[in-house]
Amino acid sequence: MLTVEADAARVETRLQAGEIECPDCGGVLAPWGWARHRVLRDANGVVRVRPRRARCSGCGGSHVLLPVFVLVRRVDLVDVIGAALLAKAAGSGVRAIAARLGRPVETVRGWLRRFEQQAEHVRVYFTVLLVDTAPDPVPPTASASRFTDAVAAVVGAWRAAASRWPDVGKVSPWQMASAASRGRLLSPIWP
């Protein structure tokens, strides 16, 4: 699994030109078919995606090129899930978040539980990213909650990256988090 930009045409152009490298060995990825069609939910309806599949000329491994707005094994786009995480960090309850997003309570509860389980890994990873990226880093101050600290670290790392590379500011903090975690922000196996 490799997270790539949202523009499928640009990804295809880069793939054809040999400009995407294998995350495992650094070899050149080449087109190798397509993954299955996926119907995903955004804030306003559905998005249909058919991710590109690529094969490495070096190690022979195959990778699904997952758009930056998608998380592995999630039907909802990362910005919808990110909105739930931000709301929880701000003190909202799961029922209120679910009602605001128009999602089942159990779905939202699952996102929040999974993020809570990985909160310390997320906090550490994104705090290190913030410190390594920012020209004059100021890590987020600790709060009473690991969950809130992890959310603050993601947003802080995004701000640091956007201040250094303006193109990063074109994506949301959650899309950057998806890219940095290789789509595994809510995965039980943290990258």
Coordinates of C-alpha atoms in Angstrom, one line a residue, residues 3-189:
T3 CA -0.4 6.7 -0.5
V4 CA -0.3 9.0 -3.5
E5 CA -1.9 12.4 -4.4
A6 CA -5.6 12.7 -5.0
D7 CA -5.4 13.6 -8.8
A8 CA -5.6 10.2 -10.6
A9 CA -4.4 11.6 -13.9
R10 CA -1.3 13.1 -12.3
V11 CA -0.6 9.8 -10.5
E12 CA -0.9 8.0 -13.9
T13 CA 1.4 10.4 -15.6
R14 CA 4.0 10.0 -12.8
L15 CA 3.7 6.2 -12.9
Q16 CA 4.1 6.0 -16.6
A17 CA 7.2 8.3 -16.4
G18 CA 8.8 6.1 -13.7
E19 CA 8.6 8.8 -11.1
I20 CA 7.1 6.8 -8.2
E21 CA 9.4 4.7 -6.2
C22 CA 8.8 1.5 -4.2
P23 CA 8.4 2.2 -0.5
D24 CA 10.0 -1.2 0.2
C25 CA 13.2 -1.1 -1.8
G26 CA 13.3 2.3 -3.6
G27 CA 12.9 0.7 -7.1
V28 CA 10.8 2.2 -9.8
L29 CA 7.0 1.4 -9.8
A30 CA 5.3 0.6 -13.1
P31 CA 1.6 0.2 -13.9
W32 CA 0.2 -3.2 -13.1
G33 CA -3.6 -3.1 -13.4
W34 CA -6.2 -1.8 -11.0
A35 CA -7.5 -2.5 -7.5
R36 CA -11.2 -3.2 -7.1
H37 CA -13.7 -0.3 -7.3
R38 CA -14.6 1.3 -4.0
V39 CA -17.6 3.4 -3.1
L40 CA -16.6 5.7 -0.3
R41 CA -18.6 8.2 1.7
D42 CA -17.6 11.9 2.0
A43 CA -19.5 14.6 3.9
N44 CA -22.0 15.1 1.1
G45 CA -22.5 11.7 -0.5
V46 CA -20.4 9.1 -2.2
V47 CA -17.1 9.1 -4.0
R48 CA -16.2 6.3 -6.5
V49 CA -12.6 5.3 -6.6
R50 CA -10.6 2.6 -8.4
P51 CA -7.0 2.8 -7.2
R52 CA -4.1 2.0 -9.5
R53 CA -2.0 -1.0 -8.8
A54 CA 1.8 -0.9 -9.5
R55 CA 4.6 -3.3 -9.5
C56 CA 8.2 -2.7 -8.5
S57 CA 10.9 -3.3 -11.1
G58 CA 13.4 -4.0 -8.2
C59 CA 11.8 -6.3 -5.7
G60 CA 8.8 -7.4 -7.7
G61 CA 6.3 -6.4 -5.0
S62 CA 3.0 -5.0 -5.9
H63 CA 1.4 -1.9 -4.3
V64 CA -2.1 -0.4 -4.4
L65 CA -1.7 3.4 -4.9
L66 CA -4.2 4.7 -2.4
P67 CA -5.3 8.3 -2.8
V68 CA -4.4 10.6 0.0
F69 CA -8.1 11.1 1.0
V70 CA -8.6 7.4 1.8
L71 CA -7.6 5.3 4.8
V72 CA -7.0 1.5 4.6
R73 CA -10.2 -0.5 5.3
R74 CA -12.4 2.5 5.9
V75 CA -15.5 3.4 4.0
D76 CA -15.5 7.1 5.1
L77 CA -13.0 9.6 3.7
V78 CA -10.2 10.7 6.1
D79 CA -11.6 14.2 6.4
V80 CA -14.9 12.9 7.7
I81 CA -13.1 10.7 10.3
G82 CA -10.8 13.7 11.1
A83 CA -13.8 15.8 11.8
A84 CA -14.9 13.2 14.3
L85 CA -11.5 13.1 15.9
L86 CA -11.3 16.9 16.2
A87 CA -14.8 17.0 17.7
K88 CA -13.9 14.4 20.3
A89 CA -10.7 16.3 21.2
A90 CA -12.9 19.4 21.6
G91 CA -15.1 17.6 24.1
S92 CA -18.1 16.4 22.0
G93 CA -19.7 13.1 22.8
V94 CA -19.9 10.2 20.4
R95 CA -23.7 10.6 19.8
A96 CA -23.4 14.3 19.0
I97 CA -20.5 13.6 16.7
A98 CA -22.4 10.8 14.9
A99 CA -25.5 13.1 14.5
R100 CA -23.4 16.0 13.1
L101 CA -21.7 13.7 10.6
G102 CA -24.7 11.6 9.7
R103 CA -23.0 8.4 10.6
P104 CA -24.1 5.5 12.8
V105 CA -23.0 5.8 16.4
E106 CA -21.2 2.5 16.4
T107 CA -19.2 3.6 13.4
V108 CA -18.0 6.8 15.0
R109 CA -17.4 4.9 18.3
G110 CA -15.2 2.5 16.4
W111 CA -13.1 5.3 14.9
L112 CA -12.7 7.0 18.3
R113 CA -11.7 3.7 20.0
R114 CA -9.2 2.8 17.4
F115 CA -7.6 6.2 17.5
E116 CA -7.5 6.1 21.3
Q117 CA -5.7 2.7 21.1
Q118 CA -3.1 4.2 18.8
A119 CA -3.0 7.7 20.4
E120 CA 0.4 7.4 21.9
H121 CA 2.0 6.1 18.7
V122 CA 0.3 8.8 16.7
R123 CA 1.3 11.5 19.2
V124 CA 5.0 10.5 19.2
Y125 CA 5.2 10.0 15.4
F126 CA 3.6 13.4 14.5
T127 CA 5.4 15.3 17.3
V128 CA 8.7 14.0 15.8
L129 CA 7.5 15.0 12.4
L130 CA 6.6 18.5 13.7
V131 CA 10.0 18.9 15.3
D132 CA 11.9 17.6 12.3
T133 CA 9.9 19.8 9.9
A134 CA 9.3 23.2 11.5
P135 CA 12.1 25.8 11.2
D136 CA 11.5 26.8 14.8
P137 CA 9.5 23.9 16.4
V138 CA 7.1 24.4 19.2
P139 CA 5.6 21.1 20.2
P140 CA 2.0 21.1 21.4
T141 CA 1.6 21.5 25.2
A142 CA 0.4 18.4 27.0
S143 CA -3.3 18.1 27.9
A144 CA -5.1 15.8 30.2
S145 CA -5.9 13.4 27.4
R146 CA -3.7 11.2 25.2
F147 CA -6.4 11.5 22.5
T148 CA -6.3 15.3 22.5
D149 CA -2.5 15.3 22.5
A150 CA -2.5 13.0 19.5
V151 CA -4.9 15.2 17.6
A152 CA -2.9 18.3 18.5
A153 CA 0.3 16.6 17.2
V154 CA -1.3 15.8 13.8
V155 CA -2.5 19.3 13.4
G156 CA 0.8 20.8 14.6
A157 CA 2.8 18.6 12.1
W158 CA 0.5 19.7 9.3
R159 CA 1.0 23.4 10.2
A160 CA 4.8 22.9 10.4
A161 CA 4.9 21.1 7.0
A162 CA 2.6 23.7 5.4
S163 CA 4.8 26.5 6.7
R164 CA 7.8 24.9 5.1
W165 CA 6.2 23.5 1.9
P166 CA 3.2 25.6 0.8
D167 CA 1.8 22.8 -1.3
V168 CA 1.2 20.8 1.9
G169 CA -1.3 23.5 2.9
K170 CA -3.5 22.5 -0.1
V171 CA -4.4 19.3 1.7
S172 CA -6.1 18.9 5.1
P173 CA -4.3 17.9 8.2
W174 CA -6.0 14.5 8.0
Q175 CA -5.0 14.0 4.4
M176 CA -1.4 14.7 5.4
A177 CA -1.8 12.3 8.3
S178 CA -3.1 9.7 5.9
A179 CA -0.1 10.2 3.6
A180 CA 2.4 10.1 6.6
S181 CA 0.8 6.9 8.0
R182 CA 0.5 5.2 4.5
G183 CA -3.3 5.1 5.0
R184 CA -3.0 3.4 8.3
L185 CA -4.0 6.1 10.8
L186 CA -6.7 3.9 12.3
S187 CA -4.9 0.6 11.6
P188 CA -4.1 -1.8 14.5
I189 CA -0.6 -2.1 13.0

